[in-house]
Tab-separated table of C-alpha atoms in Angstrom:
chain	number	residue	atom	x	y	z
A	1	MET	CA	8.000	-39.399	10.386
A	2	ALA	CA	10.917	-37.351	11.711
A	3	THR	CA	14.215	-39.185	12.121
A	4	GLU	CA	16.284	-38.993	15.294
A	5	TYR	CA	18.847	-36.970	13.334
A	6	GLU	CA	16.232	-34.406	12.299
A	7	GLU	CA	14.897	-34.089	15.844
A	8	THR	CA	18.405	-33.694	17.249
A	9	GLY	CA	19.170	-31.065	14.611
A	10	ALA	CA	16.015	-29.152	15.540
A	11	ARG	CA	16.961	-29.207	19.234
A	12	LYS	CA	20.417	-27.882	18.354
A	13	GLN	CA	18.833	-25.087	16.343
A	14	VAL	CA	16.551	-24.243	19.292
A	15	ARG	CA	19.520	-24.016	21.634
A	16	HIS	CA	21.390	-21.903	19.100
A	17	VAL	CA	18.548	-19.379	18.817
A	18	ALA	CA	18.002	-19.209	22.564
A	19	ARG	CA	21.744	-18.734	23.213
A	20	ARG	CA	22.186	-16.148	20.422
A	21	ARG	CA	19.142	-14.066	21.245
A	22	GLY	CA	19.677	-13.980	24.988
A	23	GLY	CA	17.116	-11.568	26.448
A	24	ASP	CA	16.063	-10.199	23.013
A	25	ARG	CA	12.637	-10.897	21.588
A	26	VAL	CA	12.437	-13.994	19.386
A	27	THR	CA	10.417	-13.789	16.172
A	28	ILE	CA	7.993	-16.340	14.740
A	29	ALA	CA	10.381	-16.852	11.807
A	30	GLU	CA	13.150	-17.906	14.197
A	31	VAL	CA	10.826	-20.294	16.001
A	32	ALA	CA	9.867	-21.777	12.621
A	33	ARG	CA	13.516	-22.305	11.697
A	34	ALA	CA	14.243	-23.826	15.092
A	35	ALA	CA	11.343	-26.263	14.755
A	36	GLY	CA	12.035	-26.999	11.098
A	37	VAL	CA	8.575	-25.854	9.977
A	38	SER	CA	7.036	-22.928	8.103
A	39	VAL	CA	5.929	-19.614	9.628
A	40	PRO	CA	2.241	-20.401	8.873
A	41	THR	CA	2.582	-23.674	10.827
A	42	VAL	CA	3.894	-21.832	13.890
A	43	SER	CA	1.080	-19.293	13.549
A	44	LYS	CA	-1.515	-22.076	13.408
A	45	VAL	CA	-0.136	-23.660	16.568
A	46	LEU	CA	-0.188	-20.294	18.351
A	47	ASN	CA	-3.775	-19.690	17.216
A	48	GLY	CA	-4.969	-23.134	18.353
A	49	HIS	CA	-5.812	-24.499	14.885
A	50	ASP	CA	-6.257	-28.273	14.739
A	51	ALA	CA	-4.836	-28.627	11.198
A	52	VAL	CA	-1.373	-29.480	12.584
A	53	GLY	CA	-0.222	-33.007	13.331
A	54	PRO	CA	0.596	-33.913	16.958
A	55	ARG	CA	4.299	-34.563	16.267
A	56	THR	CA	4.698	-31.236	14.445
A	57	ARG	CA	2.710	-29.412	17.106
A	58	ARG	CA	4.982	-30.843	19.806
A	59	ARG	CA	8.087	-29.687	17.913
A	60	VAL	CA	6.670	-26.177	17.585
A	61	GLU	CA	5.631	-26.045	21.247
A	62	ASP	CA	9.099	-27.229	22.296
A	63	ALA	CA	10.686	-24.549	20.113
A	64	LEU	CA	8.391	-21.861	21.541
A	65	ALA	CA	9.307	-22.849	25.084
A	66	ALA	CA	13.029	-23.276	24.461
A	67	THR	CA	13.469	-19.990	22.590
A	68	GLY	CA	11.381	-18.040	25.093
A	69	TYR	CA	9.119	-16.666	22.373
A	70	ARG	CA	6.614	-14.089	23.620
A	71	ARG	CA	4.294	-11.580	22.036
A	72	ARG	CA	5.505	-8.019	22.308
A	73	GLY	CA	3.596	-6.113	24.947
A	74	ARG	CA	1.264	-8.972	25.858
A	75	SER	CA	1.029	-10.622	29.221
A	76	GLU	CA	-1.826	-12.969	28.275
A	77	PRO	CA	-0.831	-16.486	27.206
A	78	GLY	CA	-1.349	-17.561	23.617
A	79	ARG	CA	-2.571	-15.529	20.692
A	80	ALA	CA	-5.893	-13.951	19.790
A	81	GLY	CA	-5.801	-15.185	16.199
A	82	LEU	CA	-6.907	-11.720	15.048
A	83	VAL	CA	-5.324	-8.937	13.003
A	84	ASP	CA	-6.983	-5.523	13.038
A	85	PHE	CA	-7.083	-3.734	9.686
A	86	VAL	CA	-8.010	-0.057	10.023
A	87	ILE	CA	-8.746	1.896	6.849
A	88	THR	CA	-10.361	5.234	6.059
A	89	GLU	CA	-12.747	4.026	3.356
A	90	LEU	CA	-13.680	1.062	1.190
A	91	ASP	CA	-15.289	2.788	-1.812
A	92	THR	CA	-12.105	2.960	-3.887
A	93	ALA	CA	-10.451	0.354	-6.042
A	94	TRP	CA	-7.095	0.732	-4.269
A	95	ALA	CA	-8.752	0.133	-0.885
A	96	CYS	CA	-10.215	-3.125	-2.178
A	97	GLU	CA	-6.758	-4.209	-3.397
A	98	LEU	CA	-5.257	-3.543	0.028
A	99	LEU	CA	-8.051	-5.411	1.784
A	100	ARG	CA	-7.731	-8.372	-0.573
A	101	GLY	CA	-4.007	-8.711	0.110
A	102	ALA	CA	-4.427	-8.364	3.873
A	103	GLU	CA	-7.219	-10.937	4.092
A	104	GLN	CA	-5.369	-13.503	2.012
A	105	GLU	CA	-2.187	-13.230	4.067
A	106	ALA	CA	-4.024	-13.336	7.403
A	107	TYR	CA	-5.847	-16.483	6.263
A	108	ARG	CA	-2.593	-18.047	5.073
A	109	LEU	CA	-1.026	-17.433	8.479
A	110	GLY	CA	-3.982	-18.864	10.359
A	111	ALA	CA	-5.481	-15.589	11.607
A	112	ARG	CA	-8.686	-13.683	10.936
A	113	LEU	CA	-8.963	-10.081	9.809
A	114	VAL	CA	-11.003	-7.599	11.862
A	115	LEU	CA	-12.013	-4.636	9.685
A	116	THR	CA	-12.529	-1.100	10.991
A	117	VAL	CA	-13.574	1.649	8.566
A	118	THR	CA	-13.011	5.098	10.096
A	119	HIS	CA	-14.752	7.152	7.369
A	120	ASP	CA	-12.105	9.833	8.044
A	121	ARG	CA	-13.544	10.725	11.457
A	122	GLN	CA	-10.967	13.325	12.375
A	123	ALA	CA	-13.062	14.669	15.233
A	124	HIS	CA	-13.432	11.318	17.019
A	125	PRO	CA	-10.304	9.180	16.458
A	126	ARG	CA	-10.387	8.139	20.117
A	127	GLU	CA	-13.337	5.842	19.483
A	128	TRP	CA	-11.503	3.363	17.309
A	129	PHE	CA	-8.197	3.776	19.156
A	130	ARG	CA	-10.027	2.961	22.395
A	131	SER	CA	-11.586	-0.072	20.738
A	132	LEU	CA	-8.187	-1.324	19.560
A	133	ALA	CA	-6.615	-0.784	22.966
A	134	SER	CA	-9.437	-2.467	24.895
A	135	ARG	CA	-9.320	-5.964	23.408
A	136	ARG	CA	-6.819	-8.592	22.394
A	137	THR	CA	-5.277	-8.470	18.949
A	138	ASP	CA	-2.127	-9.957	17.487
A	139	GLY	CA	-1.350	-6.793	15.544
A	140	VAL	CA	-2.743	-3.716	13.839
A	141	VAL	CA	-2.369	-2.596	10.230
A	142	LEU	CA	-3.312	1.054	9.665
A	143	VAL	CA	-4.235	2.640	6.325
A	144	LEU	CA	-5.214	6.232	7.062
A	145	SER	CA	-5.759	9.396	5.036
A	146	SER	CA	-3.809	12.609	5.411
A	147	ARG	CA	-6.482	14.053	7.721
A	148	THR	CA	-6.021	11.355	10.347
A	149	ARG	CA	-2.336	10.690	9.721
A	150	LEU	CA	-0.872	13.030	12.333
A	151	ILE	CA	-3.500	12.200	14.953
A	152	ALA	CA	-2.870	8.501	14.413
A	153	ALA	CA	0.904	8.884	14.642
A	154	GLU	CA	0.587	10.481	18.076
A	155	ARG	CA	-1.538	7.610	19.415
A	156	LEU	CA	0.167	4.568	17.899
A	157	ARG	CA	2.085	3.871	21.079
A	158	SER	CA	-1.157	3.492	23.045
A	159	ILE	CA	-1.922	0.281	21.143
A	160	ASP	CA	-0.516	-2.682	23.076
A	161	ALA	CA	0.327	-4.755	20.008
A	162	PRO	CA	2.651	-4.601	16.991
A	163	VAL	CA	1.567	-1.872	14.561
A	164	VAL	CA	2.518	-1.353	10.917
A	165	VAL	CA	1.305	1.515	8.770
A	166	ILE	CA	0.622	1.024	5.074
A	167	ASP	CA	1.913	4.445	4.103
A	168	GLN	CA	-0.086	4.706	0.887
A	169	MET	CA	-0.553	8.446	1.363
A	170	GLY	CA	3.011	9.100	2.520
A	171	GLY	CA	4.441	11.357	5.180
A	172	TYR	CA	4.611	9.351	8.423
A	173	ASP	CA	7.407	10.156	10.831
A	174	GLN	CA	10.524	7.995	10.682
A	175	ASP	CA	9.751	6.410	14.066
A	176	VAL	CA	6.610	4.723	12.709
A	177	PRO	CA	7.002	1.233	11.135
A	178	ALA	CA	5.669	1.693	7.609
A	179	ILE	CA	5.396	0.113	4.170
A	180	GLY	CA	5.052	2.430	1.175
A	181	ALA	CA	5.733	2.690	-2.546
A	182	ALA	CA	8.209	4.584	-4.744
A	183	ASN	CA	5.911	7.444	-5.731
A	184	TRP	CA	8.607	9.734	-7.103
A	185	ALA	CA	9.963	6.995	-9.354
A	186	GLY	CA	6.435	6.216	-10.550
A	187	GLY	CA	5.729	9.834	-11.447
A	188	PHE	CA	9.044	10.028	-13.260
A	189	ALA	CA	8.387	6.826	-15.245
A	190	ALA	CA	4.907	7.961	-16.311
A	191	THR	CA	6.163	11.304	-17.581
A	192	GLU	CA	9.286	9.886	-19.194
A	193	HIS	CA	7.065	7.488	-21.128
A	194	LEU	CA	5.074	10.428	-22.521
A	195	THR	CA	8.109	12.525	-23.413
A	196	GLY	CA	9.568	9.455	-25.108
A	197	LEU	CA	6.472	9.371	-27.312
A	198	GLY	CA	7.191	12.934	-28.403
A	199	HIS	CA	4.692	14.801	-26.207
A	200	ARG	CA	5.806	18.255	-25.103
A	201	ARG	CA	2.605	19.627	-23.576
A	202	ILE	CA	1.974	17.163	-20.743
A	203	GLY	CA	-0.623	17.958	-18.116
A	204	MET	CA	-0.720	16.493	-14.626
A	205	ILE	CA	-3.584	16.120	-12.164
A	206	THR	CA	-2.207	15.679	-8.651
A	207	GLY	CA	-3.833	14.800	-5.355
A	208	PRO	CA	-4.729	17.137	-2.468
A	209	ASP	CA	-1.980	19.528	-1.381
A	210	ASP	CA	-1.638	17.843	2.024
A	211	VAL	CA	-1.082	14.326	0.672
A	212	PRO	CA	2.664	13.618	0.351
A	213	CYS	CA	2.373	10.779	-2.181
A	214	GLY	CA	0.744	13.141	-4.693
A	215	LEU	CA	3.497	15.698	-4.170
A	216	GLU	CA	6.141	13.005	-4.680
A	217	ARG	CA	4.522	11.997	-7.979
A	218	LEU	CA	4.445	15.655	-8.982
A	219	ASP	CA	8.165	15.998	-8.205
A	220	GLY	CA	8.847	12.943	-10.375
A	221	TYR	CA	6.792	14.502	-13.190
A	222	ARG	CA	8.809	17.721	-13.009
A	223	ALA	CA	12.116	15.843	-12.926
A	224	ALA	CA	11.230	13.852	-16.057
A	225	LEU	CA	10.252	17.050	-17.880
A	226	GLY	CA	13.587	18.603	-16.932
A	227	LEU	CA	15.480	15.549	-18.162
A	228	ALA	CA	13.688	15.901	-21.516
A	229	GLY	CA	14.729	19.553	-21.745
A	230	LEU	CA	11.243	20.853	-20.993
A	231	SER	CA	10.524	23.629	-18.509
A	232	PRO	CA	7.668	22.731	-16.137
A	233	ASP	CA	4.608	24.867	-16.853
A	234	GLU	CA	2.459	25.340	-13.755
A	235	ASP	CA	-0.557	26.033	-15.993
A	236	LEU	CA	-0.390	22.347	-16.898
A	237	VAL	CA	-0.699	21.208	-13.247
A	238	ARG	CA	-4.130	20.884	-11.664
A	239	ARG	CA	-4.976	19.816	-8.114
A	240	GLY	CA	-7.255	16.800	-7.857
A	241	ASP	CA	-8.601	14.511	-5.139
A	242	PHE	CA	-7.644	11.054	-6.494
A	243	TYR	CA	-11.309	10.456	-7.446
A	244	ALA	CA	-12.960	10.425	-10.873
A	245	GLY	CA	-14.671	13.761	-10.216
A	246	GLY	CA	-11.381	15.476	-9.509
A	247	GLY	CA	-9.912	13.933	-12.638
A	248	ARG	CA	-12.720	15.211	-14.807
A	249	ARG	CA	-12.526	18.738	-13.361
A	250	GLY	CA	-8.771	18.811	-13.832
A	251	ALA	CA	-9.068	17.535	-17.400
A	252	ALA	CA	-11.680	20.188	-18.226
A	253	GLU	CA	-9.408	22.964	-16.965
A	254	LEU	CA	-6.440	21.597	-18.887
A	255	LEU	CA	-8.350	21.131	-22.138
A	256	ASP	CA	-9.782	24.655	-21.892
A	257	LEU	CA	-6.293	26.182	-21.984
A	258	PRO	CA	-5.394	28.177	-25.117
A	259	ASP	CA	-2.601	25.666	-25.725
A	260	PRO	CA	-3.978	22.434	-24.184
A	261	PRO	CA	-1.900	19.343	-23.446
A	262	THR	CA	-1.625	16.412	-25.815
A	263	ALA	CA	-1.112	14.030	-22.880
A	264	VAL	CA	-2.210	13.867	-19.235
A	265	PHE	CA	-0.626	12.071	-16.303
A	266	ALA	CA	-3.706	11.638	-14.139
A	267	GLY	CA	-2.019	10.862	-10.784
A	268	SER	CA	-4.359	7.938	-10.026
A	269	ASP	CA	-6.412	5.440	-12.003
A	270	GLN	CA	-9.678	6.861	-10.721
A	271	GLN	CA	-8.673	10.339	-11.862
A	272	ALA	CA	-7.762	8.824	-15.223
A	273	MET	CA	-11.353	7.595	-15.497
A	274	GLY	CA	-12.462	11.206	-15.043
A	275	VAL	CA	-10.106	12.263	-17.837
A	276	TYR	CA	-11.661	9.576	-20.036
A	277	ASP	CA	-15.142	10.963	-19.323
A	278	GLU	CA	-14.143	14.549	-20.139
A	279	ALA	CA	-12.362	13.538	-23.324
A	280	ARG	CA	-15.387	11.547	-24.438
A	281	ALA	CA	-17.695	14.509	-23.757
A	282	ARG	CA	-15.525	16.683	-26.021
A	283	GLY	CA	-15.355	14.163	-28.823
A	284	LEU	CA	-11.684	13.441	-28.222
A	285	ARG	CA	-10.275	10.003	-28.931
A	286	ILE	CA	-7.843	8.302	-26.574
A	287	PRO	CA	-5.032	7.948	-27.512
A	288	ALA	CA	-5.383	9.440	-31.035
A	289	ASP	CA	-6.166	12.928	-29.689
A	290	LEU	CA	-5.088	12.634	-26.051
A	291	SER	CA	-2.737	10.203	-24.314
A	292	VAL	CA	-3.565	9.306	-20.696
A	293	VAL	CA	-1.498	7.638	-17.945
A	294	GLY	CA	-2.842	6.643	-14.520
A	295	PHE	CA	-1.281	5.456	-11.267
A	296	ASP	CA	-2.098	2.344	-9.141
A	297	ASP	CA	-2.901	-0.342	-11.757
A	298	VAL	CA	-6.147	-1.497	-10.201
A	299	GLU	CA	-8.247	-4.166	-11.907
A	300	MET	CA	-10.429	-1.751	-13.896
A	301	CYS	CA	-7.394	-0.673	-15.962
A	302	GLU	CA	-7.758	-3.905	-17.923
A	303	TRP	CA	-11.480	-3.423	-18.554
A	304	VAL	CA	-11.798	0.182	-19.733
A	305	THR	CA	-11.550	1.066	-23.429
A	306	PRO	CA	-8.830	1.710	-24.341
A	307	ARG	CA	-7.008	-0.227	-21.642
A	308	LEU	CA	-5.206	2.221	-19.394
A	309	THR	CA	-1.450	2.728	-19.384
A	310	THR	CA	-0.562	3.224	-15.734
A	311	VAL	CA	2.060	2.951	-13.011
A	312	ARG	CA	1.690	-0.200	-10.966
A	313	GLN	CA	1.712	0.361	-7.218
A	314	PRO	CA	1.940	-3.033	-5.462
A	315	LEU	CA	-1.051	-2.444	-3.188
A	316	ALA	CA	-1.867	-6.071	-2.391
A	317	GLU	CA	1.800	-6.831	-1.732
A	318	MET	CA	2.016	-3.877	0.671
A	319	ALA	CA	-0.874	-5.294	2.674
A	320	VAL	CA	0.587	-8.819	2.613
A	321	LEU	CA	3.892	-7.604	4.037
A	322	ALA	CA	2.162	-5.481	6.682
A	323	VAL	CA	0.078	-8.405	7.971
A	324	ARG	CA	3.083	-10.709	7.910
A	325	ARG	CA	5.165	-8.226	9.860
A	326	VAL	CA	2.654	-7.697	12.678
A	327	LEU	CA	2.075	-11.448	13.035
A	328	GLU	CA	5.821	-11.911	13.372
A	329	GLY	CA	5.733	-9.503	16.313
A	330	GLY	CA	6.706	-6.153	14.813
A	331	HIS	CA	10.298	-5.003	15.272
A	332	PRO	CA	12.624	-5.728	18.211
A	333	PRO	CA	12.679	-3.102	20.993
A	334	GLY	CA	15.593	-0.683	20.748
A	335	GLU	CA	15.971	-1.089	16.983
A	336	PRO	CA	14.884	1.551	14.434
A	337	PRO	CA	11.389	0.839	13.047
A	338	PRO	CA	11.725	-0.740	9.589
A	339	ARG	CA	10.466	1.357	6.692
A	340	LEU	CA	10.037	-0.504	3.435
A	341	GLU	CA	9.498	1.184	0.062
A	342	LEU	CA	8.283	-1.147	-2.684
A	343	SER	CA	9.132	-0.399	-6.286
A	344	THR	CA	6.634	0.885	-8.838
A	345	ARG	CA	6.729	0.120	-12.559
A	346	LEU	CA	5.128	1.402	-15.724
A	347	VAL	CA	2.541	-0.860	-17.382
A	348	VAL	CA	2.063	0.188	-21.002
A	349	ARG	CA	-1.329	-0.529	-22.567
A	350	GLU	CA	-3.412	1.234	-25.231
A	351	SER	CA	-4.149	4.697	-23.766
A	352	THR	CA	-0.890	6.293	-24.939
A	353	ALA	CA	0.422	6.909	-28.466
A	354	PRO	CA	3.098	8.995	-30.223
A	355	TRP	CA	2.435	12.731	-30.431
A	356	LYS	CA	0.756	14.211	-33.464
A	357	PRO	CA	-0.679	17.702	-34.052
A	358	PRO	CA	-3.931	17.931	-32.050
A	359	ALA	CA	-7.378	18.587	-33.481
A	360	ARG	CA	-7.768	21.787	-31.487
A	361	ALA	CA	-11.337	22.501	-32.474
A	362	ALA	CA	-12.537	19.384	-30.715
A	363	ARG	CA	-10.790	20.276	-27.468
A	364	ARG	CA	-13.165	23.053	-26.461
A	365	ARG	CA	-16.154	22.096	-24.374
A	366	ARG	CA	-19.190	21.404	-26.531
């Protein structure tokens, strides 16, 4: 039971927020502080959930009224209790990680996730933009491929709700609120790990040429080679597609070179699985004959044999922060859109080992 002192303190905090903010938009976090409750509790009250006690609900409602809290761009009273999550595809491990993080955070904040899978429909983006614009939503989280990135960026302002982009592919304009990862640092760490093990012929399989995150990882790879006193050899770089098939094709081309690599930075975990397949087909042992590093650190890295050394990209955390941000109302009008870059880190497992002279005869396709 709240004491009179606590209630008086809450009212003072409400007046302080209202006076400080003036005509500016108040966030859910500020309402929560004013009411002396958590952000999820405020969200539950806004969404009409009954799992909030009457005294607490009254404190939150008083704080909402006193601070003048309102949803950005919405004239309708209350909240929809929905967060739209728009993604290109679901048939990748990283997509599942993003979806898992988004769903858990939406549930924690008392909202439900509405999933839209675009299947990279470049020719008809208006369909799902029209759908988003035609109904109530508390916010939109976008995860789009390079093919729809520019089209989406042009239309974001047509959505009458807070929008945050999970910039997993990279390359959005600076005026788009986005959450991404340190791709350059991840590429550098992966390659530095291999040079530290004594490897001098290090191949890399990148992503498509029009995907900025792959190019950033490639730049990190080249920088780490330069730091180790090695000149980048473009024969050791192969373009991939971030899928297992692209990884296997890239590995085949690399291993067919007259002087093949002793290690491969695969650019993604799925491409690393393709490298595993090609090495196995040639009778090569990982890591005895070929060291392999991935990127993403999805769940399968722990289940393959040998367990994959990779760069951890905090996919679930990116989705959690994106959902949290849109439910807090986006960013205040007139302020620069926040762009957050989460750190990546190397996770060393069993797919890398110190360099030793390769068994060249086994490296040719059988």
